[in-house]
C-alpha cells in the first residue's frame, strides 16, 4: 500500500468556534487504461460547526490517480480508501489533512498534495510571479549599460 496525503484549508469566514461533526467520504470510479488503471472521483468533506448558530459545509476534493502497470501488483485489488484524517482550527477556519491508502500497488514514497483554497488566489500568485520576473528581466537588461557608464567615468 502507498499513501497519499491531501491538505486543504476550508475558509469558513473565520466564523468557526466549535466543530460539531466532520466526515470525509470517497466517491471513486476506476477506469482500466492501456498501460494501467486510473482512479477518478472526489473526496467529500462534510461538517457542521457552530459560529453564531449551527452551520453546515461541504467541500469536494477532485481526485485523479493513475497507477502504471509496472507498479500495480493486482489490478483487481487496486483501489483508494480514506484511511484517516486530522484537522486543526486556525483563525476560525479549518485545515484538514486526509490520508488516502492506495491498495494493490507496490509500496513507494508517500505523496503530499497541498490543495489551494481558492483558484483565484493561485492565479493572483502566478500573475505576481510574472510581474516580478518581468521587473527582474528589465533590471538585468538595464544593468550592463549602467556598468559600462561606470567604466567610462573611471
Short mmCIF file of C-alpha atoms in Angstrom, two decimals:
data_model
loop_
_atom_site.label_atom_id
_atom_site.label_comp_id
_atom_site.label_asym_id
_atom_site.label_seq_id
_atom_site.Cartn_x
_atom_site.Cartn_y
_atom_site.Cartn_z
CA UNK A 1 0.00 0.00 0.00
CA UNK A 2 1.09 3.51 -0.75
CA UNK A 3 -0.26 6.64 0.93
CA UNK A 4 -1.30 10.00 -0.46
CA UNK A 5 -1.86 12.89 1.94
CA UNK A 6 -4.16 15.71 0.86
CA UNK A 7 -4.07 19.00 2.77
CA UNK A 8 -6.84 21.53 2.36
CA UNK A 9 -7.78 24.75 4.08
CA UNK A 10 -11.51 25.37 4.27
CA UNK A 11 -12.46 29.02 4.54
CA UNK A 12 -15.36 29.41 6.94
CA UNK A 13 -15.02 33.21 7.02
CA UNK A 14 -13.20 32.97 10.37
CA UNK A 15 -16.54 32.04 11.99
CA UNK A 16 -15.68 28.54 13.29
CA UNK A 17 -15.95 28.49 17.07
CA UNK A 18 -16.66 24.80 17.63
CA UNK A 19 -16.62 21.83 15.26
CA UNK A 20 -19.67 19.62 15.80
CA UNK A 21 -19.06 16.94 13.15
CA UNK A 22 -16.66 16.17 10.31
CA UNK A 23 -16.67 13.32 7.79
CA UNK A 24 -14.67 12.50 4.68
CA UNK A 25 -16.22 10.15 2.12
CA UNK A 26 -14.75 8.95 -1.15
CA UNK A 27 -16.66 8.56 -4.41
CA UNK A 28 -14.31 6.99 -6.97
CA UNK A 29 -14.66 5.35 -10.38
CA UNK A 30 -11.93 3.09 -11.76
CA UNK A 31 -11.02 3.00 -15.44
CA UNK A 32 -8.75 0.38 -16.94
CA UNK A 33 -6.44 2.01 -19.49
CA UNK A 34 -3.88 0.59 -21.93
CA UNK A 35 -0.93 0.67 -19.53
CA UNK A 36 -2.54 1.00 -16.11
CA UNK A 37 -5.58 1.91 -14.06
CA UNK A 38 -6.96 5.37 -13.30
CA UNK A 39 -8.99 6.30 -10.21
CA UNK A 40 -11.16 9.37 -10.83
CA UNK A 41 -13.58 10.89 -8.37
CA UNK A 42 -13.76 13.07 -5.31
CA UNK A 43 -13.43 13.25 -1.56
CA UNK A 44 -16.45 14.91 0.07
CA UNK A 45 -15.54 16.81 3.23
CA UNK A 46 -18.76 17.44 5.16
CA UNK A 47 -19.23 19.00 8.51
CA UNK A 48 -21.23 21.01 10.94
CA UNK A 49 -19.87 23.83 13.08
CA UNK A 50 -21.00 26.49 15.47
CA UNK A 51 -20.41 30.18 14.82
CA UNK A 52 -23.36 32.30 16.00
CA UNK A 53 -25.58 29.35 15.07
CA UNK A 54 -25.12 25.83 13.71
CA UNK A 55 -23.96 25.78 10.09
CA UNK A 56 -23.08 23.10 7.56
CA UNK A 57 -20.32 22.99 4.96
CA UNK A 58 -19.40 20.73 2.06
CA UNK A 59 -16.10 20.82 0.18
CA UNK A 60 -15.08 18.47 -2.62
CA UNK A 61 -11.54 17.46 -3.46
CA UNK A 62 -11.19 16.13 -7.00
CA UNK A 63 -9.04 13.01 -7.43
CA UNK A 64 -7.26 11.69 -10.49
CA UNK A 65 -4.76 8.98 -9.57
CA UNK A 66 -3.04 6.91 -12.26
CA UNK A 67 -1.25 3.65 -11.46
CA UNK A 68 1.06 2.31 -14.15
CA UNK A 69 1.03 -1.45 -14.80
CA UNK A 70 4.67 -1.61 -13.64
CA UNK A 71 3.60 -0.53 -10.12
CA UNK A 72 0.36 -2.49 -9.90
CA UNK A 73 0.56 -5.80 -8.04
CA UNK A 74 -3.05 -6.83 -8.73
CA UNK A 75 -5.42 -4.86 -11.00
CA UNK A 76 -8.45 -6.36 -9.23
CA UNK A 77 -7.19 -5.14 -5.84
CA UNK A 78 -6.32 -1.60 -6.97
CA UNK A 79 -8.46 0.88 -5.04
CA UNK A 80 -8.29 4.06 -2.96
CA UNK A 81 -9.67 4.37 0.53
CA UNK A 82 -9.72 7.18 3.10
CA UNK A 83 -7.73 5.76 5.99
CA UNK A 84 -7.73 8.69 8.39
CA UNK A 85 -7.94 12.46 8.66
CA UNK A 86 -6.80 15.11 11.11
CA UNK A 87 -7.84 18.72 11.41
CA UNK A 88 -6.80 21.96 13.05
CA UNK A 89 -8.85 25.05 13.69
CA UNK A 90 -6.79 28.07 12.66
CA UNK A 91 -8.17 31.61 12.99
CA UNK A 92 -11.76 30.40 12.80
CA UNK A 93 -11.12 28.30 9.66
CA UNK A 94 -10.50 24.60 9.20
CA UNK A 95 -7.31 22.94 7.97
CA UNK A 96 -7.69 19.24 7.21
CA UNK A 97 -5.12 16.57 6.31
CA UNK A 98 -6.59 13.45 4.68
CA UNK A 99 -4.68 10.15 4.46
CA UNK A 100 -5.70 8.06 1.44
CA UNK A 101 -4.44 4.50 1.08
CA UNK A 102 -3.68 3.24 -2.43
CA UNK A 103 -4.11 -0.54 -2.44
CA UNK A 104 -2.93 -3.09 -4.99
CA UNK A 105 0.31 -1.25 -5.82
CA UNK A 106 3.93 -1.63 -4.78
CA UNK A 107 4.96 0.35 -1.74
CA UNK A 108 6.54 3.63 -2.62
CA UNK A 109 7.24 7.07 -1.31
CA UNK A 110 4.29 8.83 0.30
CA UNK A 111 2.90 11.73 -1.74
CA UNK A 112 1.80 15.03 -0.24
CA UNK A 113 -0.65 17.25 -2.09
CA UNK A 114 -1.38 20.78 -0.87
CA UNK A 115 -4.73 21.93 -2.18
CA UNK A 116 -5.21 25.66 -2.53
CA UNK A 117 -8.39 27.00 -1.03
CA UNK A 118 -9.21 29.21 -3.99
CA UNK A 119 -8.03 29.05 -7.62
CA UNK A 120 -8.27 32.85 -7.80
CA UNK A 121 -5.53 33.10 -5.15
CA UNK A 122 -3.35 30.82 -7.28
CA UNK A 123 -3.97 32.96 -10.39
CA UNK A 124 -3.10 36.12 -8.45
CA UNK A 125 0.10 34.50 -7.16
CA UNK A 126 1.09 33.46 -10.69
CA UNK A 127 0.44 36.96 -12.03
CA UNK A 128 2.58 38.46 -9.23
CA UNK A 129 5.36 35.99 -10.13
CA UNK A 130 5.13 37.03 -13.80
CA UNK A 131 5.26 40.73 -12.83
CA UNK A 132 8.29 40.11 -10.60
CA UNK A 133 10.01 38.13 -13.36
CA UNK A 134 9.32 40.94 -15.86
CA UNK A 135 10.72 43.55 -13.48
CA UNK A 136 13.79 41.39 -12.83
CA UNK A 137 14.33 40.93 -16.57
CA UNK A 138 14.14 44.71 -17.07
CA UNK A 139 16.67 45.30 -14.30
CA UNK A 140 19.02 42.69 -15.76
CA UNK A 141 18.63 44.19 -19.24
CA UNK A 142 19.43 47.66 -17.93
CA UNK A 143 22.33 46.57 -15.72
CA UNK A 144 25.02 46.20 -18.43
CA UNK A 145 24.50 49.79 -19.58
CA UNK A 146 24.99 51.07 -16.04
CA UNK A 147 28.20 49.05 -15.69
CA UNK A 148 29.50 50.49 -18.97
CA UNK A 149 28.73 54.04 -17.76
CA UNK A 150 30.73 53.40 -14.57
CA UNK A 151 33.69 52.16 -16.63
CA UNK A 152 33.58 55.35 -18.75
CA UNK A 153 33.63 57.51 -15.63
CA UNK A 154 36.76 55.77 -14.32
#
